[in-house]
CSV table of C-alpha atoms in Angstrom, one decimal:
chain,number,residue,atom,x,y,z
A,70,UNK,CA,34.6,-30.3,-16.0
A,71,UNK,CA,35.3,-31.6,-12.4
A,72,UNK,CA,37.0,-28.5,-11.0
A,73,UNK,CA,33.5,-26.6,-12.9
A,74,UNK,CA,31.1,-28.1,-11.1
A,75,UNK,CA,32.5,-27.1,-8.0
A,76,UNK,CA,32.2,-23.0,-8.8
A,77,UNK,CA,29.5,-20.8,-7.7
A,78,UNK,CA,28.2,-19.2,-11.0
A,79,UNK,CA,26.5,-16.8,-9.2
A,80,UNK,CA,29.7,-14.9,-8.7
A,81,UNK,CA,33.0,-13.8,-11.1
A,82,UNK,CA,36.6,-14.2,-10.6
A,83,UNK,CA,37.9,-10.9,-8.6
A,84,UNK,CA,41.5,-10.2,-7.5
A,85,UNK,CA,41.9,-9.6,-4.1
A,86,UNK,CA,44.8,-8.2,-2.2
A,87,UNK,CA,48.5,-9.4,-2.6
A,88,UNK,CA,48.0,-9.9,-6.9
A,89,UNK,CA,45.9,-13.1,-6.4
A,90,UNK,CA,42.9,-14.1,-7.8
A,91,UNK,CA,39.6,-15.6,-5.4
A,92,UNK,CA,37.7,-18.5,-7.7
A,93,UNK,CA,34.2,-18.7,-5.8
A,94,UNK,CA,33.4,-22.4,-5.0
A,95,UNK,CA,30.4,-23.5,-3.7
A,96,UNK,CA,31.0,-23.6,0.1
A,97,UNK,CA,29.4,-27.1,0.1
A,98,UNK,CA,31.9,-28.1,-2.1
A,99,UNK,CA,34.4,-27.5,-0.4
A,100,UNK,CA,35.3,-30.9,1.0
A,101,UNK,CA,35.8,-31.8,-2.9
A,102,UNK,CA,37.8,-29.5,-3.8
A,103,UNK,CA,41.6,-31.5,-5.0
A,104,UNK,CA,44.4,-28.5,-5.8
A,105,UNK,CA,47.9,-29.9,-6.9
A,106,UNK,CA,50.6,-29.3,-3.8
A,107,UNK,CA,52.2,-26.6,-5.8
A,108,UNK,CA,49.3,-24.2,-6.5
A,109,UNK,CA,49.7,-21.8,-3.8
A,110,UNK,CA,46.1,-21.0,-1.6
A,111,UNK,CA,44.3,-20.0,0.5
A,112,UNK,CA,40.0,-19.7,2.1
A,113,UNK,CA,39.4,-16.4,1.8
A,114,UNK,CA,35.5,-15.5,2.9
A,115,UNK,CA,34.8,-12.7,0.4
A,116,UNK,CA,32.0,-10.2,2.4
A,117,UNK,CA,30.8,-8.7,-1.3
A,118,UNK,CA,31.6,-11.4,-4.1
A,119,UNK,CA,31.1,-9.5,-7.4
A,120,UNK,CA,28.0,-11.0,-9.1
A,121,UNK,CA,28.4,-13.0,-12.2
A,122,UNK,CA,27.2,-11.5,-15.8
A,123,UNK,CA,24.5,-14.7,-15.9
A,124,UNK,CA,23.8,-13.7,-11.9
A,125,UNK,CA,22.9,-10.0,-12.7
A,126,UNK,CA,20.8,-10.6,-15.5
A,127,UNK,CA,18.5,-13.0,-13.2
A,128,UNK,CA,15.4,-11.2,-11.7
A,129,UNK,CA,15.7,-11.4,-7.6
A,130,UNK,CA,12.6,-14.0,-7.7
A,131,UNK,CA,14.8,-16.5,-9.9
A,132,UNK,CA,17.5,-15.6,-7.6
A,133,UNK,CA,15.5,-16.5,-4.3
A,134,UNK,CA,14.4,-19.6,-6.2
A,135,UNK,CA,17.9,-20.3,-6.8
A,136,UNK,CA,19.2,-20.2,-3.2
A,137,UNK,CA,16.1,-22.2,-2.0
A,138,UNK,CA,17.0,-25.2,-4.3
A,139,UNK,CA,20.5,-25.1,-2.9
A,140,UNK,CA,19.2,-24.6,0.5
A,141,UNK,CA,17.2,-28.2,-0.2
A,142,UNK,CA,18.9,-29.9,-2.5
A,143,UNK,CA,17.3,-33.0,-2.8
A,144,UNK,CA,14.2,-32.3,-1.2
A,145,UNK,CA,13.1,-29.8,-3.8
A,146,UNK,CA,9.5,-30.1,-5.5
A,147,UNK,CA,7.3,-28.6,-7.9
A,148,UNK,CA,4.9,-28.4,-4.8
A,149,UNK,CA,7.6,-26.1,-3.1
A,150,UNK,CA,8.4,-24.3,-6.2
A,151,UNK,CA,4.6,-23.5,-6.1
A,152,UNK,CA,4.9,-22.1,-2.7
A,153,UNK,CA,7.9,-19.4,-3.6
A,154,UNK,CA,6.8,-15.8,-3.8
A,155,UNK,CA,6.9,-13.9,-7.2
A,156,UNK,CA,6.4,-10.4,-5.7
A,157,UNK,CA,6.6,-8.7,-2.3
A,158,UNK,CA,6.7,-5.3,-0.9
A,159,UNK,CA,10.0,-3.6,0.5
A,160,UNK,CA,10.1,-1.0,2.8
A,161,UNK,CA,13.5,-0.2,3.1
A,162,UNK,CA,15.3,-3.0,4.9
A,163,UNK,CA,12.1,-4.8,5.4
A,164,UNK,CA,10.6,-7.5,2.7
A,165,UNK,CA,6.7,-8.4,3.5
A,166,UNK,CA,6.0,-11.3,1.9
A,167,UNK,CA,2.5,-12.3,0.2
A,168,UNK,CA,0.2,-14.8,2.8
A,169,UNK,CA,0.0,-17.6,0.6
A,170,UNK,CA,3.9,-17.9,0.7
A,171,UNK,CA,6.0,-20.7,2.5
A,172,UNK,CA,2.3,-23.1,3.8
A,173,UNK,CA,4.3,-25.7,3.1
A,174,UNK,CA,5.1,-28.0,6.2
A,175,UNK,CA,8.6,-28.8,5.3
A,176,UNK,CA,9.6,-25.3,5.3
A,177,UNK,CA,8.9,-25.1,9.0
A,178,UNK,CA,11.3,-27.6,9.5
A,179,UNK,CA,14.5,-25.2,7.8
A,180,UNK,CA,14.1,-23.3,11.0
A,181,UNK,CA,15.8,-19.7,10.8
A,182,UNK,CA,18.3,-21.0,7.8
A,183,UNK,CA,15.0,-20.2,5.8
A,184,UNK,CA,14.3,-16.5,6.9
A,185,UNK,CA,18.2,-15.6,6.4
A,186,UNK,CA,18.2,-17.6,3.3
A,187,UNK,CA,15.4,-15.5,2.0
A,188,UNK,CA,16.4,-12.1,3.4
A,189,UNK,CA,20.0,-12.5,1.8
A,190,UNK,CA,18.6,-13.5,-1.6
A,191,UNK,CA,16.2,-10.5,-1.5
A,192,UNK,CA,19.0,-8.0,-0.4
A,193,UNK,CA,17.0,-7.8,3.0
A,194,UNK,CA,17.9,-7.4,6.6
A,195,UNK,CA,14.4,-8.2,8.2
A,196,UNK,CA,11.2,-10.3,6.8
A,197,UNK,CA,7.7,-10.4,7.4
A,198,UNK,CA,4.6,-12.3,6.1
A,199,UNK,CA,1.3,-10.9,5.9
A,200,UNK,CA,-2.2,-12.9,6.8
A,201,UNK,CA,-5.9,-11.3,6.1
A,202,UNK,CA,-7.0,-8.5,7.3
A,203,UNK,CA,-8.5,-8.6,11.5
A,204,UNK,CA,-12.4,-8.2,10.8
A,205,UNK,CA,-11.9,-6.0,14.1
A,206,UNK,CA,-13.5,-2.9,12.7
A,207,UNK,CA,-9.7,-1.1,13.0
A,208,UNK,CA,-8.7,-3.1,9.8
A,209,UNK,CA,-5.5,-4.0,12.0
A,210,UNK,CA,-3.3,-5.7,9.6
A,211,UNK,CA,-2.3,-9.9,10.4
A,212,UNK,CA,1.3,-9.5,10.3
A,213,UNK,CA,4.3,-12.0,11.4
A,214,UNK,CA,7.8,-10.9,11.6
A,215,UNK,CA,9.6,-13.5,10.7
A,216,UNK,CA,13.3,-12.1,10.6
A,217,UNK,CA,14.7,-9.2,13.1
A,218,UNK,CA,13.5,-7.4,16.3
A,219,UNK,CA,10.7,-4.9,15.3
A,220,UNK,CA,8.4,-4.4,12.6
A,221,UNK,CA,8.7,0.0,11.9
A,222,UNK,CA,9.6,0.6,8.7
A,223,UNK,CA,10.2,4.0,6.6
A,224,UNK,CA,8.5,4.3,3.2
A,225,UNK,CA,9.1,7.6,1.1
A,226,UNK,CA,6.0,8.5,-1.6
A,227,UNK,CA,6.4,11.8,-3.6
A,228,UNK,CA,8.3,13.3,-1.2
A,229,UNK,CA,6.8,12.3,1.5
A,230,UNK,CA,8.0,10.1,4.7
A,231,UNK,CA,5.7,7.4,6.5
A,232,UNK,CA,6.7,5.5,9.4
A,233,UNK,CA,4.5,3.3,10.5
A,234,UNK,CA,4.8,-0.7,12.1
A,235,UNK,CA,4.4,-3.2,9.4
A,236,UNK,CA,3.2,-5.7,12.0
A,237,UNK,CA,0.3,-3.0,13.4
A,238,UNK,CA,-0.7,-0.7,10.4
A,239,UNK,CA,-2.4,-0.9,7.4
A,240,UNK,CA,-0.1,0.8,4.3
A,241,UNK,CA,-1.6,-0.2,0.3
A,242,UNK,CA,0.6,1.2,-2.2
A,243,UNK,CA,-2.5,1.4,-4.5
A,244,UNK,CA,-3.4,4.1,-3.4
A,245,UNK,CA,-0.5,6.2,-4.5
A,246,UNK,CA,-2.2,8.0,-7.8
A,247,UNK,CA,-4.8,8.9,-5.1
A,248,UNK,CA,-2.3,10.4,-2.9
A,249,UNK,CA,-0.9,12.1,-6.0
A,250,UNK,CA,-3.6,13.9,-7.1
A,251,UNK,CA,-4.7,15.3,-3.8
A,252,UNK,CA,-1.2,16.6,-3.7
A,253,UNK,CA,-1.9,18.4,-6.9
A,254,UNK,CA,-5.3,20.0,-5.4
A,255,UNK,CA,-5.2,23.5,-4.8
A,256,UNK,CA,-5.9,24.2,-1.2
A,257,UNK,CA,-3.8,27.2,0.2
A,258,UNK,CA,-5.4,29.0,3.2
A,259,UNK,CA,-8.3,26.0,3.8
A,260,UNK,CA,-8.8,23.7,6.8
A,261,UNK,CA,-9.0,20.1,6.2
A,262,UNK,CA,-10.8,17.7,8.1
A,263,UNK,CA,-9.8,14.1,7.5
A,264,UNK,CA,-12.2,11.7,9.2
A,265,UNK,CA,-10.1,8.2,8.6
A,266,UNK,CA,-6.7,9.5,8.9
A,267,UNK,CA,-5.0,5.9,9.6
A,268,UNK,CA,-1.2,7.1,9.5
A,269,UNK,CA,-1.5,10.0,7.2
A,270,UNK,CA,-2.5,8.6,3.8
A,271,UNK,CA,-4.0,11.6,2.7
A,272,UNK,CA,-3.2,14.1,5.5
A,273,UNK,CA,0.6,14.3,5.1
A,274,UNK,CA,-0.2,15.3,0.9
A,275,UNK,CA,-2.5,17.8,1.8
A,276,UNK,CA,-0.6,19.3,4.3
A,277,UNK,CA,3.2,18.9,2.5
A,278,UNK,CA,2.0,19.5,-0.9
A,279,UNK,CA,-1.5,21.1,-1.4
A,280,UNK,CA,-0.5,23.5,1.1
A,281,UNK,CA,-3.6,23.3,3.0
A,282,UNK,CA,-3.3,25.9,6.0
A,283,UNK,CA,-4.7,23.3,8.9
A,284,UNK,CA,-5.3,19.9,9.0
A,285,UNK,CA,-8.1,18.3,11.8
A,286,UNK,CA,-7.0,14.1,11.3
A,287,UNK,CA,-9.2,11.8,12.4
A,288,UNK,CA,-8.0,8.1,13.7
A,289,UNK,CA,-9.3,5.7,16.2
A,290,UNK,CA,-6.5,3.1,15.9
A,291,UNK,CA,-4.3,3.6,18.7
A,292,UNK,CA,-1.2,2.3,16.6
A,293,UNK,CA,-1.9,4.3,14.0
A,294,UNK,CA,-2.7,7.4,15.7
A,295,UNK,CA,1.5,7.1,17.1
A,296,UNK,CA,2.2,6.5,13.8
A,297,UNK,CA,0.4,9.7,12.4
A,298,UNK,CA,1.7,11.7,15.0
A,299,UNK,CA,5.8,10.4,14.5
A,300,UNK,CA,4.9,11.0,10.9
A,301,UNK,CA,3.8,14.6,11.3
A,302,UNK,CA,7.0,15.4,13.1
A,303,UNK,CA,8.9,13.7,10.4
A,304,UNK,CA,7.6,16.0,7.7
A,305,UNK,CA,7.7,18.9,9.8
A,306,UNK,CA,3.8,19.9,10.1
A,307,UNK,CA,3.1,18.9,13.3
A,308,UNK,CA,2.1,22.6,14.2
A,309,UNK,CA,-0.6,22.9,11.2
A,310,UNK,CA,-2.5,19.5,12.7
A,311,UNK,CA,-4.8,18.1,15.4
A,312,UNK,CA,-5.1,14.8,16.1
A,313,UNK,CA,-8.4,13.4,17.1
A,314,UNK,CA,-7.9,10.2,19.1
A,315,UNK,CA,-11.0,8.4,18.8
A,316,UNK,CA,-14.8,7.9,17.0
A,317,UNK,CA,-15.0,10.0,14.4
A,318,UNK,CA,-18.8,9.9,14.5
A,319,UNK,CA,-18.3,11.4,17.8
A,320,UNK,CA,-16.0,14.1,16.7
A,321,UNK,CA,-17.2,17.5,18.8
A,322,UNK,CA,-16.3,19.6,15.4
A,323,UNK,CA,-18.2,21.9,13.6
A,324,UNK,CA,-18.4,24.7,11.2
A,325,UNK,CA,-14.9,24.5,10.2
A,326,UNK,CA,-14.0,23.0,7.1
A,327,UNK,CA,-13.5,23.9,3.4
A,328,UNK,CA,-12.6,20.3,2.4
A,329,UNK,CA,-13.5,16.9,3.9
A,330,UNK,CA,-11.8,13.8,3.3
A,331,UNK,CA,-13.7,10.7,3.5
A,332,UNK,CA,-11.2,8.1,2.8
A,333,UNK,CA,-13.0,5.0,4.1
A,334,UNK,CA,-13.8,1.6,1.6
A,335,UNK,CA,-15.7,-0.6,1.2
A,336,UNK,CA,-17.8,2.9,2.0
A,337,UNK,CA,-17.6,5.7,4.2
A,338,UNK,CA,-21.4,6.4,4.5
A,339,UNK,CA,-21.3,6.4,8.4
A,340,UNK,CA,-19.5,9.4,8.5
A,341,UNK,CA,-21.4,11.6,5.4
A,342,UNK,CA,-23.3,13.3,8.2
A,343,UNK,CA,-20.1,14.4,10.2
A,344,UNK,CA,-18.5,15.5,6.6
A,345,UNK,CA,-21.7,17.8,6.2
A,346,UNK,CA,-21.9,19.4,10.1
A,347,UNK,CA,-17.8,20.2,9.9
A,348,UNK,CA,-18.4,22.1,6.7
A,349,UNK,CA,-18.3,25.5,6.9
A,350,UNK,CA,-22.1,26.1,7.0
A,351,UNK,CA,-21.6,30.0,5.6
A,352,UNK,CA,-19.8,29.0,2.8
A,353,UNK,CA,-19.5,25.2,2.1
A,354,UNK,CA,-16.8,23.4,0.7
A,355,UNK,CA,-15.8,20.2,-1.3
A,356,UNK,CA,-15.5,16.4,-0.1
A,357,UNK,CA,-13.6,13.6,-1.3
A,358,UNK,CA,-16.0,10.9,-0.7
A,359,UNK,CA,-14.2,6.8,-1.4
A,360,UNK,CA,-16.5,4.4,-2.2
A,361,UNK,CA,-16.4,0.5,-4.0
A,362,UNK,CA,-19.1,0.3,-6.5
A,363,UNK,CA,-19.9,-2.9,-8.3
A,364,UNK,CA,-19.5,-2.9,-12.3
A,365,UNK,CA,-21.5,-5.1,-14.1
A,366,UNK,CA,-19.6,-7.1,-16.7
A,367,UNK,CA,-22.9,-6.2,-19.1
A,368,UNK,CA,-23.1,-3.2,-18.3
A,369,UNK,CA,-19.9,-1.8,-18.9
A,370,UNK,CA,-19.2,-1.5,-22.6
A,371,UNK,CA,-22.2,1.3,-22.8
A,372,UNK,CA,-19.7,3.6,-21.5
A,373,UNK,CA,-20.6,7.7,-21.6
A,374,UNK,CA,-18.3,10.5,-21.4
A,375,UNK,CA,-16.5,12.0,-18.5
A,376,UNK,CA,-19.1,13.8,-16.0
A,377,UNK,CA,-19.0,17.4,-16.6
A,378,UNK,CA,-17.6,20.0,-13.7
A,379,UNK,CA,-21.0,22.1,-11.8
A,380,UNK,CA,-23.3,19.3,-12.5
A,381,UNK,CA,-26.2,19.4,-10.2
A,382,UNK,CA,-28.4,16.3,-9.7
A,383,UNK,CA,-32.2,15.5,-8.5
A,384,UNK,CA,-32.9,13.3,-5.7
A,385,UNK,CA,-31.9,9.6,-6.4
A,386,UNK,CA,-31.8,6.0,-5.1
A,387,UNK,CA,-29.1,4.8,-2.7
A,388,UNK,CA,-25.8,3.3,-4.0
A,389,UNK,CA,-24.8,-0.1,-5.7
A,390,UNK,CA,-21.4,-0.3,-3.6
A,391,UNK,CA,-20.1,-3.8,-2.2
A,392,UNK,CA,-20.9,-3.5,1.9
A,393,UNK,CA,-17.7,-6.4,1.8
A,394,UNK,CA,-14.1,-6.0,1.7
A,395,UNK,CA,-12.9,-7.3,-1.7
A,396,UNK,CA,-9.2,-8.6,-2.5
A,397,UNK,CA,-7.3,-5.7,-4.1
A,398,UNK,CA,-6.7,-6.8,-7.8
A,399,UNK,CA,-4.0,-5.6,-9.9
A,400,UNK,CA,-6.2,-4.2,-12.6
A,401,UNK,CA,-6.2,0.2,-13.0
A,402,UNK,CA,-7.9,2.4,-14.9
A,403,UNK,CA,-6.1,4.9,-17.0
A,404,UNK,CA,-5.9,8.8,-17.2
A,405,UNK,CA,-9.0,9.8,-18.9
A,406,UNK,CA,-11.0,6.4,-17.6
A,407,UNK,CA,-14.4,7.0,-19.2
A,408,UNK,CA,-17.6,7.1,-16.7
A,409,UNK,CA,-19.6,3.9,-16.4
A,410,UNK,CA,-22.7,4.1,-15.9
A,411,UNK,CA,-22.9,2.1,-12.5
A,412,UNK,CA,-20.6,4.8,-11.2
A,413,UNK,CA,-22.7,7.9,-12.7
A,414,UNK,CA,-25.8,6.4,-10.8
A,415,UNK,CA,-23.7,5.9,-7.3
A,416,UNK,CA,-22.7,9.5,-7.9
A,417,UNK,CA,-25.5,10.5,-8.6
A,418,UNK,CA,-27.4,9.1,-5.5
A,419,UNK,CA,-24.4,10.8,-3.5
A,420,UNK,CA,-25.1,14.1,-4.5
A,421,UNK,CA,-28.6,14.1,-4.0
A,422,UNK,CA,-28.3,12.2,0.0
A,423,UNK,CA,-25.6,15.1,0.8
A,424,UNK,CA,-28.0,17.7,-0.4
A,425,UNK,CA,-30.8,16.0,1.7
A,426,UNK,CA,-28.0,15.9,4.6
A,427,UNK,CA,-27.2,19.4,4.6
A,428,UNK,CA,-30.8,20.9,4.3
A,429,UNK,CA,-32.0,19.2,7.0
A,430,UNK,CA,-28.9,19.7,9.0
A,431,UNK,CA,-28.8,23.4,8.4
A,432,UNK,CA,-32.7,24.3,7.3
A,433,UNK,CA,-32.1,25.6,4.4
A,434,UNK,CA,-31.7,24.3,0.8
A,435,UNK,CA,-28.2,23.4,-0.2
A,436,UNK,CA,-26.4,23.0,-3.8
A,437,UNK,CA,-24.1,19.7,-4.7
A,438,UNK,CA,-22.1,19.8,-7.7
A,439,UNK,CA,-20.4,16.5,-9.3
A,440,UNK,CA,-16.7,17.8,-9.6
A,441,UNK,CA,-14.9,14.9,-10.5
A,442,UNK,CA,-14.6,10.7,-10.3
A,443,UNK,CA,-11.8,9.1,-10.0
A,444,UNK,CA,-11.2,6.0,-9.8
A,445,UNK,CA,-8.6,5.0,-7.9
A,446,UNK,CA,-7.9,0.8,-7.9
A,447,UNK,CA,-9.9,-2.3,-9.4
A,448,UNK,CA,-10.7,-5.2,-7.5
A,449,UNK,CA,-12.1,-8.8,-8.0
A,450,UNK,CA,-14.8,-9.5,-9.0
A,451,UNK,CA,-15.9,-6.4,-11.2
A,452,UNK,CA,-15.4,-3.6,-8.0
A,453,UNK,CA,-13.8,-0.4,-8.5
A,454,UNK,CA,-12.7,1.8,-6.0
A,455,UNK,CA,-13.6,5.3,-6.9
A,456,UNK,CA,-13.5,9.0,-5.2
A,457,UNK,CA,-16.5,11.3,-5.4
A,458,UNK,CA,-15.3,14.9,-5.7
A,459,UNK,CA,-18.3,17.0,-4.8
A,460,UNK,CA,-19.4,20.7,-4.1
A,461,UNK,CA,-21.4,21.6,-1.5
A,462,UNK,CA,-23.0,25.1,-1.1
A,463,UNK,CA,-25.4,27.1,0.8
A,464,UNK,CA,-28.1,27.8,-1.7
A,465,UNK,CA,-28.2,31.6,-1.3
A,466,UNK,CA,-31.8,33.4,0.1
């Protein structure tokens, strides 16, 4: 029993070299450890010890649990326990913790044993934590890098490669059925203009996948504009985009686009007047309007069907959105989501200030058609994230 509590269960017995067998003991242990004179041995440092069966079958947050109570020992407490992450995002070698992980003061005393203890129980080679978001209008991300020399990173979705610095840029992996979808739209031979590009969210799928024949992106954040641009190169359409470094509200463009992509929350209103002066004015097109709309907690079981495809509305009231940036719950719809009615009156209200945008924009009376809504994400309390697919023609003398 003795000689037990000196192994490391996290790892097996494994031969090594030479027909001898390596029993892992705990390296703390090591001053304890008593072999008779005429056992032959040796310290051998083993650079991938084989897991034990009981090891594999332990989720990685029970494992970095683990290695944090051996890295304290005696000084482990509920409250620390408490202060352990449960889930983080990896980006290749890269593990970004959550904000509220490690406030405690005593882990500030562990010094960089902490960060490596951490990165080697995650499988990790460089760690960062994140803080709240910089109210600096550029939504620039609070980032610390807490293990390792630079913060750029390499994340692949549906095919597609992002670079971008973890410590600089904004990246939300909620957004991916978003990013799926527009891959599936069918957009050979249009121009896109994307008027919040950030690093290529939406960009890169309509340019990759939806096969959209030029792409004018949007982006005012310098470190997201290099980003966008390395990104570009990486998936090999550099020569179907322009970057536009700056304001979008200032962007010189007009009469150019079949499709618009207005992928700004808590709401991209501002820039409704430069989706409807790029559109082609001949011939209109289609924009992807994002928007958070408040849901009643009421109000929601009255549900009514899905909104019907060339749906044209009369002039409304403005929308019920949150002008606030809410913390991203966890909660999605599913496929097939029904309408609620909070979002059929924002939508509504859309249409009919688009149509009202483009008349007086171009003289003329102009069509808006209710496509699609999808909503994208949840969010606490009672805000969904939704996209506003919507038609836009020249009414025809």
């Amino acid at each position: 029993l003795e000689e037990e509590q000196l192994l490391d269960g996290r790892y097996r017995l494994q031969e090594v070299p030479g027909g001898h067998v390596a029993l892992p003991v705990l390296q703390e242990k090591l001053s304890q450890l008593r072999l008779p004179q005429e056992v032959p041995c040796g310290l051998v440092w083993m650079q991938d010890p084989v897991p034990s069966r009981a090891a594999r079958r332990r989720t990685p947050a029970q494992r970095l649990q683990d290695e944090l109570q051996r890295l304290l020992g005696q000084s482990w407490s509920e409250e620390l326990e408490h202060d352990v992450p449960h889930a983080w995002q990896r980006h290749g070698d890269l593990v970004l913790l959550s904000q509220d992980s490690f406030r405690a003061a005593l882990w500030e005393e562990l010094g960089p044993a902490l960060w490596e203890t951490v990165a080697s129980a995650l499988g990790a080679r460089r760690l960062a934590r994140r803080g709240r978001v910089v109210p600096d209008g550029l939504r620039s991300p609070s980032v610390t890098l807490l293990l390792g020399q630079d913060g750029w990173v390499e994340h692949v979705d549906n095919g597609i490669r992002y670079t971008f610095d973890v410590t600089k840029c904004m990246f939300s992996p909620g957004n991916i059925t978003e990013k799926l979808r527009v891959a599936s739209l069918p957009c050979a031979g249009e121009v896109l203009v994307d008027l919040y590009a950030g690093i290529g969210y939406f960009t890169l799928p309509y340019l990759v996948h939806a096969a959209a024949a030029f792409a004018h992106a949007c982006e005012w954040n310098d470190h997201a504009v290099e980003a966008l641009q390395r990104n570009l190169v990486l998936n090999g359409v550099q020569g179907r985009c322009r970057v536009h470094h700056g304001d979008s509200r200032q962007l010189e463009l007009q009469d150019v686009a079949d499709r618009v992509n207005l992928g700004l929350i808590p709401s991209s209103e501002e820039g409704w007047p430069v989706a409807c002066r790029v559109l082609k004015k001949s011939t209109g097109g289609v924009l992807h309007i994002h928007h958070n709309v408040e849901t009643h907690p009421a109000a929601a079981p009255p549900q009514t069907p899905l909104l019907q495809a060339e749906q044209g509305f009369a002039e409304g009231s403005g929308s019920g959105g949150d002008g606030q940036h809410p913390t991203e719950d966890s909660g999605k719809e599913t496929p097939g989501a029904r309408i609620r009615p909070e979002w059929q009156r924002w939508a509504e209200a859309t249409a009919a200030r688009i149509r009202g945008l483009l008349a007086e924009l171009h003289g003329q009376p102009w069509h808006t058609s209710i496509l699609h809504i999808e909503p994208v994400k949840s969010y606490a309390p009672h805000v969904h994230h939704l996209v506003l697919d919507l038609e836009c023609r020249p009414t025809m003398p």
